[in-house]
Amino acid sequence: MSAQAFSRKEKTEPLTAVDSGNDSRDAIANQAIEPGMNRTITRKFDFHIIPWLFGIWLLAFIDRSNIGNARIDGLARDLELDGTKFNIALTVFYIPYILIDVPSNWVVKYFGANYYLPGLLIAWGLVGMCTGFVKDYGGLLACRFFLGLCEGGLLGGLVLYLSMFYQRHELLFRIGMFYCAAPLSGAFGGLLATGLAQIRHNGYNRWPWIFIVEGAVTIAYGLVTIWFLPATPSNATFLTEAEREAAVHRMGLDAHGASKESKVESERFSWHWVRMAILNVNTIVLSLNYFAIITPIYSFSLFLPTIISNLGYDSVKAQLFTVPPNMAGFFAVILCTFLSDKIKGRGPIMLGCCSIAIIGYIMLLIKTTPLVHYGGTFLVAVGVFPSAPAVLGWLANNLAPHYVRATGTGLQIAVCNCAAFIATFTYLEKDKPDYTTGHSINLGMLVLSLALSTTHILYVKWENRKRENGGRDYRLDEGDEGMLGYRHPSFRYTI
């Protein structure tokens, strides 16, 4: 490996010479990447990976939540979705979505994320198109089920994929850079639905074209993406040979003893790693925390057009009025994830964002003017959308190596998506126009998240102090040091 790619830990200047033999190899193993090289690698990853993941997540959220736009453009009337039928159609999506999360993460590396993730995209695009041709309630339920099956492995796969390329305290901003597509999808999806719902052709009027056109775009994007995503840092063709070696080496350094393999493709599946992921305090607490966060996110995304229309606006204005709150959420995600990586902390961001969202729901609950209620949707968007990547990145930072992270992240997403069974029934027809029950449920979930985040910050600080003071060094005598993973005394949890 090129000596110029490294710098000694005590100094920032690159080495000018490397001795031969085992001593030199050991020296290189303990050397940090030269800062200029590190920045170059990160910048190239940002340019060649993040835009594609942004597009994937944008389309995923549009195709998942466009049923909310279609509802107020004739879907509920044409398919006779009276009572709770619409809510049941939303719920069906999450049954396969939840069941597929963990096993999907296990096979991402096996199939190659560069093929697997775009493959999921193409599959759900086909299902999305089919939704535009359904004629009855049964057909809608079938399409929602298969859409959930195809989308289920996506979020965990995206987070896992990024963790192969970025160091732990670079990760959250990159998660935020694709996750900000979620609120943007609400803004863009509302505008797009407004235009597509004006189409009337060959017996298909208004809402079917939302699904048909958006599904076709998703398929096309998936076919293009396959050609551009790298599988791992070691086969990223846009890097030079020296950059590829340095990219692999820096991930080994960032593991802090949690992995004995520098190349992620060298790691092998073991049930030992699965058990470690499931029994980790971080996995349990942050999965519950994500459950609490995702409830208001899902209900907000699915029902925002309905909430705004019940403030007294017609369907077109309601679609358009969804744009500003979602754009506020978009910028909040970018800002908060950037700050989180700067301070190398996730919990403080969670505390701040949850507090803002709580104020937003209080504004929605009080008896006041529609303008105040509409203002509350801004605070909700600004608070809940950044919280999701924060809690995702928090767990991904605190689990290692690859298959522990794959299992824990998949389990976290599976647990959190159980919240969909609550979220899809929070805003019922009988509760309009105030939707007091729905707003109260979401408020309660945010208070729960606030409590869990506070508790977990205290736990992480306590555990890190134990490791710093040598309280976990006994683990080095338990057996194979390479099987300790995140339990290694040198590994530090992110706050």
Coordinates of C-alpha atoms in Angstrom, one line a residue:
M1 CA 0.0 0.0 0.0
S2 CA 1.3 3.5 -0.8
A3 CA 3.0 5.1 2.1
Q4 CA 1.6 8.5 1.0
A5 CA -1.9 7.4 2.0
F6 CA -1.0 7.3 5.7
S7 CA 0.0 9.5 8.5
R8 CA 1.3 8.7 11.9
K9 CA -1.3 9.1 14.7
E10 CA 0.9 11.6 16.5
K11 CA 1.4 13.7 13.3
T12 CA -0.7 14.8 10.4
E13 CA 2.1 14.8 7.7
P14 CA 2.3 11.8 5.4
L15 CA 5.1 9.2 5.7
T16 CA 7.9 9.6 3.2
A17 CA 9.3 6.1 3.5
V18 CA 8.1 2.6 4.6
D19 CA 10.5 -0.1 5.7
S20 CA 10.2 -3.6 4.4
G21 CA 9.2 -6.7 6.4
N22 CA 6.7 -7.5 9.2
D23 CA 7.6 -4.5 11.3
S24 CA 6.6 -2.2 8.5
R25 CA 3.4 -4.0 7.9
D26 CA 2.6 -3.7 11.6
A27 CA 3.4 0.0 11.5
I28 CA 1.1 0.6 8.6
A29 CA -1.7 -1.3 10.3
N30 CA -1.5 1.3 13.1
Q31 CA -1.2 4.4 11.0
A32 CA -4.1 6.7 10.2
I33 CA -5.1 7.8 6.7
E34 CA -3.5 11.0 5.6
P35 CA -6.2 13.7 6.0
G36 CA -6.0 14.9 2.4
M37 CA -6.5 11.3 1.2
N38 CA -9.3 10.7 3.6
R39 CA -11.2 13.8 2.3
T40 CA -10.6 12.7 -1.3
I41 CA -12.1 9.3 -0.6
T42 CA -15.1 10.7 1.2
R43 CA -15.7 13.3 -1.5
K44 CA -15.7 10.6 -4.2
F45 CA -18.0 8.4 -2.3
D46 CA -20.4 11.4 -1.8
F47 CA -20.4 12.1 -5.5
H48 CA -20.7 8.6 -6.8
I49 CA -23.1 7.0 -4.2
I50 CA -25.2 9.5 -2.3
P51 CA -27.2 10.9 -5.3
W52 CA -28.3 7.4 -6.4
L53 CA -29.4 6.5 -2.9
F54 CA -31.3 9.8 -2.6
G55 CA -33.2 9.0 -5.8
I56 CA -34.0 5.4 -4.5
W57 CA -35.4 6.6 -1.2
L58 CA -37.3 9.5 -2.9
L59 CA -39.0 7.1 -5.2
A60 CA -39.6 4.6 -2.3
F61 CA -41.4 7.2 -0.2
I62 CA -43.4 8.5 -3.2
D63 CA -44.5 5.0 -4.2
R64 CA -45.4 4.1 -0.6
S65 CA -47.3 7.2 0.4
N66 CA -48.9 8.2 -3.0
I67 CA -52.0 6.2 -1.9
G68 CA -52.7 9.2 0.5
N69 CA -52.7 11.6 -2.5
A70 CA -54.8 9.1 -4.6
R71 CA -57.3 8.9 -1.8
I72 CA -58.4 12.5 -2.1
D73 CA -58.3 12.2 -6.0
G74 CA -61.0 9.6 -6.3
L75 CA -59.5 6.3 -5.1
A76 CA -61.7 6.0 -2.0
R77 CA -64.8 6.8 -4.1
D78 CA -64.1 4.5 -7.0
L79 CA -63.1 1.5 -4.9
E80 CA -65.7 2.2 -2.3
L81 CA -63.2 2.4 0.6
D82 CA -65.8 3.1 3.3
G83 CA -65.2 2.7 7.0
T84 CA -61.7 1.4 7.9
K85 CA -61.0 -0.2 4.4
F86 CA -58.5 2.5 3.5
N87 CA -56.7 2.0 6.9
I88 CA -56.6 -1.8 6.3
A89 CA -55.1 -1.3 2.9
L90 CA -52.3 0.8 4.5
T91 CA -51.7 -1.8 7.2
V92 CA -51.4 -4.8 4.7
F93 CA -48.3 -3.1 3.3
Y94 CA -46.4 -3.5 6.6
I95 CA -46.9 -7.2 7.2
P96 CA -44.3 -8.5 4.6
Y97 CA -42.3 -5.2 5.1
I98 CA -41.6 -6.2 8.7
L99 CA -41.0 -9.9 8.1
I100 CA -38.4 -9.4 5.4
D101 CA -36.2 -6.8 7.1
V102 CA -33.7 -9.0 8.9
P103 CA -33.2 -11.8 6.3
S104 CA -32.9 -9.1 3.6
N105 CA -30.0 -7.5 5.4
W106 CA -28.2 -10.8 5.7
V107 CA -28.2 -11.3 1.9
V108 CA -27.3 -7.7 0.8
K109 CA -23.5 -8.5 0.8
Y110 CA -24.1 -12.0 -0.8
F111 CA -25.9 -10.7 -3.8
G112 CA -24.0 -7.4 -3.9
A113 CA -25.8 -4.2 -2.8
N114 CA -25.1 -2.7 -6.3
Y115 CA -27.5 -5.3 -7.8
Y116 CA -29.8 -6.0 -4.8
L117 CA -30.9 -2.5 -4.0
P118 CA -31.8 -1.5 -7.6
G119 CA -33.4 -4.9 -8.0
L120 CA -35.8 -4.1 -5.1
L121 CA -36.5 -0.7 -6.8
I122 CA -37.5 -2.3 -10.1
A123 CA -39.7 -4.9 -8.4
W124 CA -41.7 -2.4 -6.5
G125 CA -42.0 -0.1 -9.5
L126 CA -43.8 -2.9 -11.3
V127 CA -46.1 -3.4 -8.4
G128 CA -46.7 0.3 -8.2
M129 CA -47.8 0.4 -11.9
C130 CA -50.1 -2.5 -11.3
T131 CA -51.9 -0.5 -8.5
G132 CA -53.1 1.9 -11.2
F133 CA -55.0 -0.9 -12.9
V134 CA -56.9 -2.3 -9.8
K135 CA -60.7 -2.4 -10.1
D136 CA -61.7 -3.5 -6.6
Y137 CA -60.7 -3.5 -2.9
G138 CA -59.1 -7.0 -3.2
G139 CA -56.8 -5.9 -6.0
L140 CA -55.7 -2.9 -3.9
L141 CA -54.9 -5.2 -0.9
A142 CA -52.8 -7.5 -3.1
C143 CA -50.8 -4.7 -4.6
R144 CA -50.1 -3.2 -1.2
F145 CA -48.9 -6.5 0.1
F146 CA -46.4 -7.1 -2.7
L147 CA -45.3 -3.5 -2.5
G148 CA -44.4 -4.0 1.1
L149 CA -42.6 -7.3 0.2
C150 CA -40.5 -5.5 -2.3
E151 CA -39.7 -2.4 -0.3
G152 CA -39.1 -4.2 3.0
G153 CA -35.4 -4.7 2.8
L154 CA -34.6 -1.3 1.4
L155 CA -34.0 1.1 4.4
G156 CA -31.9 -1.4 6.3
G157 CA -30.0 -2.2 3.1
L158 CA -29.3 1.4 2.4
V159 CA -27.9 2.1 6.0
L160 CA -25.9 -1.2 5.9
Y161 CA -24.5 -0.3 2.4
L162 CA -23.4 3.2 3.6
S163 CA -21.7 1.7 6.7
M164 CA -19.4 -0.3 4.3
F165 CA -18.0 3.0 2.9
Y166 CA -18.2 5.6 5.6
Q167 CA -16.6 5.9 9.0
R168 CA -18.9 6.0 12.0
H169 CA -18.9 9.7 12.5
E170 CA -19.3 10.4 8.8
L171 CA -22.3 8.1 8.6
L172 CA -25.2 10.1 9.9
F173 CA -24.9 13.0 7.5
R174 CA -24.8 10.6 4.6
I175 CA -27.9 8.8 6.0
G176 CA -29.5 12.3 6.2
M177 CA -28.5 13.1 2.7
F178 CA -30.6 10.3 1.3
Y179 CA -33.3 10.3 4.1
C180 CA -34.1 13.9 3.4
A181 CA -35.8 12.6 0.3
A182 CA -38.6 11.4 2.6
P183 CA -40.0 14.9 3.4
L184 CA -39.1 16.0 -0.1
S185 CA -41.2 13.2 -1.5
G186 CA -44.2 14.6 0.4
A187 CA -43.6 18.0 -1.3
F188 CA -42.7 16.7 -4.7
G189 CA -45.3 13.9 -4.5
G190 CA -48.0 16.4 -3.8
L191 CA -47.1 18.5 -6.7
L192 CA -46.8 15.5 -9.0
A193 CA -50.1 14.0 -7.9
T194 CA -51.8 17.3 -8.5
G195 CA -50.7 17.2 -12.1
L196 CA -51.2 13.5 -12.8
A197 CA -54.7 13.5 -11.3
Q198 CA -55.8 15.8 -14.1
I199 CA -55.2 13.0 -16.7
R200 CA -58.3 11.3 -18.0
H201 CA -57.6 8.7 -20.7
N202 CA -59.1 5.4 -21.9
G203 CA -61.4 4.9 -18.9
Y204 CA -58.6 5.6 -16.3
N205 CA -59.4 8.9 -14.7
R206 CA -57.4 10.9 -12.2
W207 CA -55.9 8.6 -9.4
P208 CA -54.7 5.6 -11.6
W209 CA -52.2 7.8 -13.4
I210 CA -50.5 8.7 -10.1
F211 CA -49.6 5.0 -9.7
I212 CA -48.9 4.2 -13.4
V213 CA -46.6 7.1 -14.1
E214 CA -44.7 7.1 -10.8
G215 CA -44.2 3.3 -11.1
A216 CA -42.8 3.6 -14.6
V217 CA -40.3 6.3 -13.4
T218 CA -39.2 4.0 -10.6
I219 CA -38.5 1.1 -12.9
A220 CA -36.5 3.3 -15.3
Y221 CA -34.4 4.7 -12.4
G222 CA -33.7 1.2 -11.0
L223 CA -32.4 0.0 -14.4
V224 CA -30.1 2.9 -14.7
T225 CA -28.8 2.7 -11.0
I226 CA -27.5 -0.9 -11.5
W227 CA -24.7 0.4 -13.7
F228 CA -23.3 3.0 -11.3
L229 CA -23.3 1.7 -7.7
P230 CA -20.1 0.0 -6.4
A231 CA -20.5 -3.1 -4.3
T232 CA -17.8 -2.4 -1.7
P233 CA -14.9 0.1 -1.3
S234 CA -12.4 -2.4 -2.7
N235 CA -14.0 -2.6 -6.1
A236 CA -15.0 1.1 -6.5
T237 CA -13.7 1.8 -10.0
F238 CA -13.8 5.5 -9.6
L239 CA -11.0 5.3 -6.9
T240 CA -7.4 4.9 -7.8
E241 CA -5.6 1.7 -6.5
A242 CA -4.1 3.7 -3.6
E243 CA -7.4 5.2 -2.7
R244 CA -9.1 1.8 -2.7
E245 CA -6.5 0.4 -0.3
A246 CA -6.8 3.5 1.9
A247 CA -10.6 3.3 1.9
V248 CA -10.4 -0.3 3.1
H249 CA -7.8 0.5 5.7
R250 CA -9.6 3.4 7.2
M251 CA -12.7 1.2 7.8
G252 CA -10.4 -1.3 9.7
L253 CA -9.1 1.6 11.9
D254 CA -12.6 2.9 12.5
A255 CA -13.7 -0.5 13.9
H256 CA -11.4 0.0 16.9
G257 CA -10.9 -3.8 17.4
A258 CA -14.6 -4.7 16.7
S259 CA -13.6 -6.6 13.5
K260 CA -10.6 -8.6 12.6
E261 CA -11.3 -8.2 8.9
S262 CA -10.4 -5.0 7.1
K263 CA -12.5 -5.9 4.0
V264 CA -16.2 -6.2 4.6
E265 CA -16.4 -8.9 1.9
S266 CA -14.1 -11.1 3.9
E267 CA -16.5 -11.3 6.9
R268 CA -18.5 -14.5 7.2
F269 CA -22.0 -15.0 8.6
S270 CA -22.2 -16.6 12.0
W271 CA -25.1 -17.1 14.4
H272 CA -22.7 -15.8 17.0
W273 CA -23.1 -12.3 15.5
V274 CA -26.9 -12.6 15.3
R275 CA -27.1 -13.4 19.1
M276 CA -24.8 -10.5 19.8
A277 CA -27.0 -8.1 17.9
I278 CA -30.2 -9.3 19.5
L279 CA -28.8 -9.2 23.1
N280 CA -27.3 -5.7 22.8
V281 CA -28.9 -3.0 24.9
N282 CA -28.5 -0.5 22.1
T283 CA -30.5 -2.7 19.8
I284 CA -33.4 -3.1 22.3
V285 CA -33.6 0.6 23.4
L286 CA -33.0 2.2 20.0
S287 CA -35.5 -0.2 18.3
L288 CA -38.2 0.9 20.7
N289 CA -37.1 4.5 20.2
Y290 CA -37.4 4.2 16.5
F291 CA -40.9 2.6 17.0
A292 CA -41.9 5.7 18.9
I293 CA -40.5 8.0 16.2
I294 CA -41.9 6.2 13.2
T295 CA -45.5 6.4 14.4
P296 CA -45.8 10.1 13.9
I297 CA -43.7 10.0 10.7
Y298 CA -45.9 7.4 9.0
S299 CA -49.1 9.0 10.0
F300 CA -47.9 12.4 9.0
S301 CA -46.8 11.2 5.6
L302 CA -50.0 9.2 4.9
F303 CA -52.5 11.6 6.3
L304 CA -51.1 15.1 5.9
P305 CA -53.2 15.7 2.7
T306 CA -56.3 14.6 4.6
I307 CA -55.5 16.7 7.7
I308 CA -55.0 19.8 5.5
S309 CA -58.2 19.2 3.5
N310 CA -60.1 19.1 6.7
L311 CA -58.9 22.6 7.5
G312 CA -61.3 23.7 4.8
Y313 CA -59.3 23.4 1.5
D314 CA -60.3 21.6 -1.6
S315 CA -58.3 18.6 -2.9
V316 CA -56.0 20.6 -5.2
K317 CA -55.1 23.2 -2.5
A318 CA -54.7 20.5 0.1
Q319 CA -52.1 18.7 -2.2
L320 CA -50.3 22.0 -2.7
F321 CA -50.4 23.0 1.0
T322 CA -48.5 19.8 1.8
V323 CA -45.4 21.1 0.1
P324 CA -44.1 23.8 2.5
P325 CA -44.2 21.6 5.7
N326 CA -42.4 18.8 3.9
M327 CA -39.8 21.2 2.5
A328 CA -39.2 22.5 6.1
G329 CA -38.6 18.8 7.0
F330 CA -36.2 18.4 4.1
F331 CA -33.9 21.2 5.2
A332 CA -34.2 20.1 8.9
V333 CA -32.9 16.6 8.1
I334 CA -29.8 18.0 6.3
L335 CA -29.0 20.5 9.0
C336 CA -29.5 18.2 11.9
T337 CA -27.6 15.3 10.5
F338 CA -24.7 17.6 9.6
L339 CA -24.6 19.0 13.1
S340 CA -24.9 15.4 14.6
D341 CA -21.7 14.3 12.7
K342 CA -19.9 17.5 13.8
I343 CA -20.6 17.0 17.5
K344 CA -20.3 13.2 17.0
G345 CA -23.5 12.7 18.9
R346 CA -27.0 11.4 18.1
G347 CA -28.9 11.6 21.4
P348 CA -28.7 15.4 21.8
I349 CA -30.2 15.8 18.3
M350 CA -33.0 13.4 19.2
L351 CA -33.8 15.4 22.3
G352 CA -34.0 18.7 20.4
C353 CA -36.0 17.4 17.5
C354 CA -38.5 15.5 19.7
S355 CA -39.1 18.6 21.7
I356 CA -39.9 20.7 18.6
A357 CA -42.3 18.0 17.3
I358 CA -44.1 17.9 20.6
I359 CA -44.8 21.6 20.4
G360 CA -46.1 21.1 16.9
Y361 CA -48.7 18.4 18.1
I362 CA -49.7 20.6 21.0
M363 CA -50.5 23.3 18.4
L364 CA -52.6 20.8 16.4
L365 CA -54.5 19.8 19.5
I366 CA -55.5 23.1 20.9
K367 CA -58.7 24.8 19.7
T368 CA -57.5 27.7 17.6
T369 CA -57.4 29.0 14.0
P370 CA -56.6 26.8 10.9
L371 CA -53.5 29.0 10.4
V372 CA -52.1 27.9 13.8
H373 CA -52.9 24.3 13.1
Y374 CA -51.1 24.6 9.7
G375 CA -48.1 26.1 11.5
G376 CA -48.1 23.1 13.8
T377 CA -47.5 20.8 10.8
F378 CA -44.3 22.7 10.1
L379 CA -42.9 22.0 13.6
V380 CA -44.0 18.3 13.4
A381 CA -42.1 17.9 10.1
V382 CA -39.0 19.7 11.4
G383 CA -39.0 17.6 14.5
V384 CA -39.9 14.0 13.4
F385 CA -38.1 13.7 10.1
P386 CA -34.5 14.4 11.4
S387 CA -35.2 12.0 14.3
A388 CA -35.5 9.0 12.1
P389 CA -32.0 9.1 10.5
A390 CA -30.6 10.1 14.0
V391 CA -31.9 7.0 15.7
L392 CA -30.9 4.8 12.7
G393 CA -27.4 6.2 12.7
W394 CA -27.2 5.9 16.4
L395 CA -27.7 2.1 16.3
A396 CA -25.5 1.6 13.2
N397 CA -22.7 3.4 15.0
N398 CA -22.9 1.2 18.1
L399 CA -23.0 -2.2 16.4
A400 CA -20.0 -4.0 14.8
P401 CA -18.9 -5.9 12.8
H402 CA -20.9 -6.2 9.6
Y403 CA -23.4 -9.1 10.4
V404 CA -24.0 -7.7 13.9
R405 CA -24.9 -4.4 12.3
A406 CA -26.9 -6.1 9.6
T407 CA -29.0 -8.0 12.1
G408 CA -29.4 -5.2 14.6
T409 CA -30.4 -2.6 11.9
G410 CA -32.8 -5.1 10.3
L411 CA -34.4 -5.9 13.7
Q412 CA -34.6 -2.2 14.5
I413 CA -36.5 -1.5 11.3
A414 CA -38.7 -4.5 11.8
V415 CA -39.7 -3.4 15.3
C416 CA -40.2 0.2 14.3
N417 CA -42.5 -0.8 11.4
C418 CA -44.8 -2.5 13.8
A419 CA -45.8 1.1 14.6
A420 CA -47.5 1.1 11.2
F421 CA -50.3 -0.9 12.8
I422 CA -50.9 2.1 15.1
A423 CA -50.1 4.8 12.6
T424 CA -52.5 3.6 9.9
F425 CA -55.4 3.7 12.4
T426 CA -54.5 7.0 14.2
Y427 CA -56.6 9.2 11.8
L428 CA -60.0 7.7 11.4
E429 CA -63.0 9.2 9.5
K430 CA -65.1 9.4 12.6
D431 CA -62.5 11.6 14.3
K432 CA -62.4 14.4 11.7
P433 CA -62.0 17.3 11.5
D434 CA -60.1 17.7 14.7
Y435 CA -58.4 14.2 14.8
T436 CA -57.8 14.6 18.5
T437 CA -57.1 10.9 19.1
G438 CA -54.5 10.7 16.3
H439 CA -52.6 13.8 17.4
S440 CA -52.7 12.6 21.0
I441 CA -51.2 9.2 20.1
N442 CA -48.4 10.8 18.2
L443 CA -47.7 13.3 21.1
G444 CA -47.5 10.4 23.5
M445 CA -45.0 8.5 21.2
L446 CA -42.8 11.5 21.1
V447 CA -42.7 11.8 24.9
L448 CA -41.8 8.1 25.0
S449 CA -38.9 8.8 22.5
L450 CA -37.7 11.7 24.6
A451 CA -37.6 9.5 27.7
L452 CA -35.8 6.6 25.9
S453 CA -33.2 9.0 24.4
T454 CA -32.4 10.5 27.7
T455 CA -32.0 7.1 29.4
H456 CA -29.8 5.8 26.6
I457 CA -27.5 8.8 26.7
L458 CA -26.9 8.1 30.4
Y459 CA -26.3 4.4 29.7
V460 CA -23.8 5.0 26.9
K461 CA -21.8 7.5 29.0
W462 CA -21.7 5.0 31.8
E463 CA -20.5 2.1 29.5
N464 CA -17.8 4.3 27.8
R465 CA -16.4 5.3 31.2
K466 CA -16.2 1.6 32.2
R467 CA -14.2 0.9 29.1
E468 CA -11.9 3.9 29.5
N469 CA -11.2 2.9 33.1
G470 CA -10.3 -0.7 32.2
G471 CA -13.5 -2.2 33.5
R472 CA -14.0 -4.3 30.3
D473 CA -10.4 -5.4 29.7
Y474 CA -11.2 -8.8 31.1
R475 CA -13.0 -9.6 27.9
L476 CA -9.6 -9.8 26.1
D477 CA -8.9 -13.0 28.1
E478 CA -12.3 -14.7 27.2
G479 CA -11.0 -16.2 23.9
D480 CA -10.7 -15.1 20.3
E481 CA -10.4 -11.3 20.4
G482 CA -11.7 -11.1 16.9
M483 CA -15.1 -12.4 18.0
L484 CA -15.7 -9.6 20.6
G485 CA -17.2 -7.2 18.1
Y486 CA -18.7 -4.1 19.8
R487 CA -17.8 -5.7 23.2
H488 CA -14.1 -5.0 22.5
P489 CA -12.7 -2.7 25.3
S490 CA -11.3 -0.3 22.6
F491 CA -14.7 0.2 21.0
R492 CA -16.6 3.3 22.1
Y493 CA -20.3 3.8 21.8
T494 CA -21.6 7.0 20.2
I495 CA -23.7 9.2 22.5

